[in-house]
Short mmCIF file of C-alpha atoms in Angstrom, two decimals:
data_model
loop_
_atom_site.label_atom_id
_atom_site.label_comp_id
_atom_site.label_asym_id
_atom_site.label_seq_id
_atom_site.Cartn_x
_atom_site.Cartn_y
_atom_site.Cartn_z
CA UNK T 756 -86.07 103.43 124.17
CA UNK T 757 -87.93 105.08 126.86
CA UNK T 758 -87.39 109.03 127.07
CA UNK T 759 -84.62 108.85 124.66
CA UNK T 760 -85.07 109.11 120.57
CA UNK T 761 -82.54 109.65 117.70
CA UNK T 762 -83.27 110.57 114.35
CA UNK T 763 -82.77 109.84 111.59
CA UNK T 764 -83.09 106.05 112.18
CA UNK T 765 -81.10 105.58 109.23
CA UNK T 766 -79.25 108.19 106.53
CA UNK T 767 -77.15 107.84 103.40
CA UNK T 768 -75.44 110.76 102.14
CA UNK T 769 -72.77 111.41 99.89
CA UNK T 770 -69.13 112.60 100.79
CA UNK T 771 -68.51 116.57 101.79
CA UNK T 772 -71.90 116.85 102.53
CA UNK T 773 -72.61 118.37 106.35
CA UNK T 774 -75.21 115.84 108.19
CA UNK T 775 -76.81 117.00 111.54
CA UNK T 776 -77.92 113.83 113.98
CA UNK T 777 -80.14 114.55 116.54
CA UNK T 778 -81.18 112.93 119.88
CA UNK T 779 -83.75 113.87 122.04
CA UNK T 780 -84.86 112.72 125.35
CA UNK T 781 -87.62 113.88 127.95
CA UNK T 782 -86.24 112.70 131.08
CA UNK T 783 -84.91 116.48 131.62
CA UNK T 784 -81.20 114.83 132.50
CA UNK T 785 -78.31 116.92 132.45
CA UNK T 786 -75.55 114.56 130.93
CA UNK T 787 -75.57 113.87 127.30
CA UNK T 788 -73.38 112.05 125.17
CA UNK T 789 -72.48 110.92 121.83
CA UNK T 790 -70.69 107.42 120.55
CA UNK T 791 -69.96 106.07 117.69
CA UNK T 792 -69.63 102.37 117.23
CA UNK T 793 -67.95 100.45 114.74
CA UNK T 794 -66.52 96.60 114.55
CA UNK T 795 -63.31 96.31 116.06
CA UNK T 796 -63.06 99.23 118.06
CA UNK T 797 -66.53 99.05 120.13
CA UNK T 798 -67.88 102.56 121.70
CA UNK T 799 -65.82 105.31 121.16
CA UNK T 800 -66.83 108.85 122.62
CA UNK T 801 -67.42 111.60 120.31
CA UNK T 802 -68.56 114.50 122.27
CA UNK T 803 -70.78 115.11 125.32
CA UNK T 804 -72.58 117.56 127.53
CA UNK T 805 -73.02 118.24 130.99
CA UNK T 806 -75.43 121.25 130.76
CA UNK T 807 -76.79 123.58 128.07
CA UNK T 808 -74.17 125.23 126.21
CA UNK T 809 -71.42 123.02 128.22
CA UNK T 810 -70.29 120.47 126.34
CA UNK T 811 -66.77 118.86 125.67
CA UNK T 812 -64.33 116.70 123.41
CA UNK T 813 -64.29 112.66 123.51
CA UNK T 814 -61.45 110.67 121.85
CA UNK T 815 -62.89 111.09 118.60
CA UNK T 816 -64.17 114.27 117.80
CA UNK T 817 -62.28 115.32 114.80
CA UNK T 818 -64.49 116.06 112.17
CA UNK T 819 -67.80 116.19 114.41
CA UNK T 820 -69.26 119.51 116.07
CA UNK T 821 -72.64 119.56 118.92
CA UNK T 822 -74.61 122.07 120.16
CA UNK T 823 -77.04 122.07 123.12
CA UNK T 824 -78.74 125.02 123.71
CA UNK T 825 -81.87 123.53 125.97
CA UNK T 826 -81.96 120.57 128.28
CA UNK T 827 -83.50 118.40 125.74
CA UNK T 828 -81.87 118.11 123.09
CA UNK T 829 -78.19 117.17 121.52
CA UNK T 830 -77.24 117.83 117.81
CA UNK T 831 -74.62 116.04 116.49
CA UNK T 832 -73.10 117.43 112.62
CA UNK T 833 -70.71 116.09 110.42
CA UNK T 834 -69.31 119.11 108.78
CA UNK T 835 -68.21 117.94 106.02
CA UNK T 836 -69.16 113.96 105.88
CA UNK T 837 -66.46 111.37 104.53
CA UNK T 838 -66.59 107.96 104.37
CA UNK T 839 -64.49 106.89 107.51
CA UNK T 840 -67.46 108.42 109.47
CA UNK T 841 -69.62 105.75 108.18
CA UNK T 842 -70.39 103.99 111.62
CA UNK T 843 -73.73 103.07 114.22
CA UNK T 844 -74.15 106.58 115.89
CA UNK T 845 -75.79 106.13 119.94
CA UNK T 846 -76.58 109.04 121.97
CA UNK T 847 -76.74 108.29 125.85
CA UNK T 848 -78.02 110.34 129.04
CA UNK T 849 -77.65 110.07 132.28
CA UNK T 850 -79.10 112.18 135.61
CA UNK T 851 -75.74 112.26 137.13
CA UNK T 852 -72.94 111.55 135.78
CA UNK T 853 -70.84 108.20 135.00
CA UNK T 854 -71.36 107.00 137.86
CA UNK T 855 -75.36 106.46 137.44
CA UNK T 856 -74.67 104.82 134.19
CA UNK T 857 -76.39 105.65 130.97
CA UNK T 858 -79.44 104.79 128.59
CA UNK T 859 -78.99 104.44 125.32
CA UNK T 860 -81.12 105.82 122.28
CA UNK T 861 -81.69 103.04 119.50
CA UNK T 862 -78.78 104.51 117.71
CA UNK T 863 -78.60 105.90 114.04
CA UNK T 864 -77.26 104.16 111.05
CA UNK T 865 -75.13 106.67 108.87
CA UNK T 866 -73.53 105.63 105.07
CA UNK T 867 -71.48 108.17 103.68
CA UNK T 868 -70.96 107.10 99.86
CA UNK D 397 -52.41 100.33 127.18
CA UNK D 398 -56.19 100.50 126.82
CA UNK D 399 -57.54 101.79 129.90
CA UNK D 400 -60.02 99.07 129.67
CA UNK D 401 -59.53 95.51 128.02
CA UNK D 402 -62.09 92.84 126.91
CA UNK D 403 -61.65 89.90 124.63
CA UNK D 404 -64.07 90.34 121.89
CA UNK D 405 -64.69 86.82 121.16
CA UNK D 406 -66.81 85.34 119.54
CA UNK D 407 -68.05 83.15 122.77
CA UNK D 408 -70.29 80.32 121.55
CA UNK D 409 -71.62 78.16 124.74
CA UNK D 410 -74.54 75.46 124.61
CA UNK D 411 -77.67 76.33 126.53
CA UNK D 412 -77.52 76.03 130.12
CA UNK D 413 -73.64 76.49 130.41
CA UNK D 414 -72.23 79.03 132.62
CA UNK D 415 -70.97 82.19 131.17
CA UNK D 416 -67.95 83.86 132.44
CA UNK D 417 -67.34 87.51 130.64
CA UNK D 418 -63.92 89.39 131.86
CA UNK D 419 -62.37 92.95 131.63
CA UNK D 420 -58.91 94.00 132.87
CA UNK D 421 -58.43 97.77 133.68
CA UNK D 422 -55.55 99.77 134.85
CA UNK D 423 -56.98 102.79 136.17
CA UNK D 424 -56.98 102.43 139.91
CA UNK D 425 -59.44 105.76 140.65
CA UNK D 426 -62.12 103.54 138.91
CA UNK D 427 -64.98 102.91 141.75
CA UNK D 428 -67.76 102.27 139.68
CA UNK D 429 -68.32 99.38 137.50
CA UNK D 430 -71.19 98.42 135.05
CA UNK D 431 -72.02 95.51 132.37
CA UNK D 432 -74.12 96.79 129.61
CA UNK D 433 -76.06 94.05 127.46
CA UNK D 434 -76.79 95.23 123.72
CA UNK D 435 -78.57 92.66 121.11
CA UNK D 436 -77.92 93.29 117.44
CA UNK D 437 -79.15 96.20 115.91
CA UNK D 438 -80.31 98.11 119.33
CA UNK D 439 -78.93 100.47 121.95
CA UNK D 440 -76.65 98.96 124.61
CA UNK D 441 -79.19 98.18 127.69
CA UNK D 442 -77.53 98.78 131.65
CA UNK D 443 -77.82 95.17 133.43
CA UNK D 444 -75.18 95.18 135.89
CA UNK D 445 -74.15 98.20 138.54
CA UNK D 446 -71.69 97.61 141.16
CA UNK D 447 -69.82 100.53 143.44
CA UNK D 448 -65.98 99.52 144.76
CA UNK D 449 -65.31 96.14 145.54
CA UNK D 450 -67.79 92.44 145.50
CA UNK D 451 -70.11 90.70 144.79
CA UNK D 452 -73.51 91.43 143.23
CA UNK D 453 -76.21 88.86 142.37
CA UNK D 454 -79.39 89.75 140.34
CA UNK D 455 -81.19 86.33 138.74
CA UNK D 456 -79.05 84.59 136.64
CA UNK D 457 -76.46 87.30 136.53
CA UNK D 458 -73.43 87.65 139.20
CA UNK D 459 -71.61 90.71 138.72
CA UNK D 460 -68.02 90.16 140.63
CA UNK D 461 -64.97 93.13 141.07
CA UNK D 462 -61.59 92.35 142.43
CA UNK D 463 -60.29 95.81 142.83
CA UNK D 464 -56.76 94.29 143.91
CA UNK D 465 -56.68 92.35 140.17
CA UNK D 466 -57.98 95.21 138.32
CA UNK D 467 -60.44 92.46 136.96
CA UNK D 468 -63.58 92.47 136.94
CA UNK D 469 -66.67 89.71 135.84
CA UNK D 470 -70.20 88.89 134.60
CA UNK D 471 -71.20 85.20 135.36
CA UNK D 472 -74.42 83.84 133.83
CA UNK D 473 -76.08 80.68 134.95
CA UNK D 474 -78.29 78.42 133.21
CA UNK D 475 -77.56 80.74 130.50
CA UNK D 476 -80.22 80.79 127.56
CA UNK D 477 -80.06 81.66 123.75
CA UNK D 478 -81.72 84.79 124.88
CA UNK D 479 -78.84 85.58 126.59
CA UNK D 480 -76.89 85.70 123.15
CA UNK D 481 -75.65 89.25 122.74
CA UNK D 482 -72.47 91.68 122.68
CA UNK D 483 -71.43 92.26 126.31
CA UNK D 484 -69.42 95.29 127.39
CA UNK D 485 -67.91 96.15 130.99
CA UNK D 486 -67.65 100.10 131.86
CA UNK D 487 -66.38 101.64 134.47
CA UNK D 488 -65.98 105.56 135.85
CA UNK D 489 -63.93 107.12 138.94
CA UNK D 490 -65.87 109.41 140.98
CA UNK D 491 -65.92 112.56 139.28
CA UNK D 492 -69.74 112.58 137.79
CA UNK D 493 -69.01 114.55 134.89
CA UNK D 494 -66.30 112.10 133.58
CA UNK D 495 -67.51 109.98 130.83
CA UNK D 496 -67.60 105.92 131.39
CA UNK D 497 -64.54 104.37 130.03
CA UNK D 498 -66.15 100.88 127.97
CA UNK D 499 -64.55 97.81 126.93
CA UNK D 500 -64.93 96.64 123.19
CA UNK D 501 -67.36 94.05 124.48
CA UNK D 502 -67.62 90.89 124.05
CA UNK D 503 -69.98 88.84 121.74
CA UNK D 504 -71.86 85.81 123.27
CA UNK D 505 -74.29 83.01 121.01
CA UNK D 506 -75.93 80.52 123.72
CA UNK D 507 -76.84 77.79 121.37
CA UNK D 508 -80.15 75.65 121.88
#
């Protein structure tokens, strides 16, 4: 996806191990975010950030941590992986908020066994 | 109460029907409303954008809100097999740094 790349593409790792995800884009927009997405329950908002070092909590961030400390880039880690965060991981930006909508990264495909 | 509902389907139409997709919200401070279109296995795509109220027409696509319903919808003509993907609505009020609220989506197979 244009100005907007996640790695890894795709990751197994094995339970109580910490996993770091990592999006990057080059479109130098403010508003990150983070989503997992999983059958049943669609997108489901993890963390995001609305500057460096700003960021906040989404309805699912138990278990997940994030760090931005320049414009580019978003870190997402597991702390401690387990095998209920097994999911489809997309980051998103956006210039201005919610109300410019978002692009998507191609997501990341995590198995915790 | 969700804040935003979609039925998931599946949706299975032939080529050439007309689609209607449909979300229900119950957030009245919602002003901005969105359909996202995401085929298997890739990033959800924006396709959609409408602000407050209407009608909004782009190709084969009519994006529709009814602010007084709380409903809003996707219609697609003539639709195509290429058309067959997970749909989701999302919405935001007008504070920027709030995060858009998504339906589940909803999955659509246009068969030839």
């Amino acid at each position: 996806d244009a100005g907007i790349t996640q790695s890894p593409r795709h990751k197994v790792t094995e339970t109580g191990t910490p996993v770091t995800l990592r999006c990057h884009q080059t479109e130098n927009h403010r508003y990150m975010y983070w989503y997992r997405q999983d059958p049943g329950h669609g997108l489901r908002l993890i963390h995001y950030s609305y500057g460096v070092k700003d960021t906040d909590k989404g309805e699912v961030s138990d278990g997940y941590s994030v760090s931005r400390s320049k414009t580019e880039d978003f870190l997402l880690t597991l702390e401690s992986a387990t095998s209920s965060q097994t999911s489809v991981y997309f980051c998103a930006i956006s210039g201005g908020g919610a109300d410019y909508g978002y692009t998507f990264g191609s997501g990341t495909r995590l198995t915790v066994v | 109460q969700k804040e935003v509902e979609q039925d998931p389907g599946p949706l299975s139409v032939p080529e050439g029907a007309i689609v209607s997709l449909n979300c229900t919200y119950s957030n009245s401070a919602f002003q901005y409303f969105m359909w996202y279109r995401q085929y298997s296995r890739k990033g959800p795509e924006l396709l959609m954008y409408t602000y407050s109220s209407g009608n909004k027409e782009d190709g084969r696509f009519t994006a529709q809100v009814d602010k007084s319903s709380k409903y809003i919808s996707l219609f697609i003509r003539d639709s195509q097999p290429s058309d067959s993907a997970t749909y989701l609505c999302a919405m935001s009020s007008t504070s920027g740094n709030t995060p858009l609220v998504f339906g589940k989506g909803t999955r659509l197979s246009v068969i030839a």
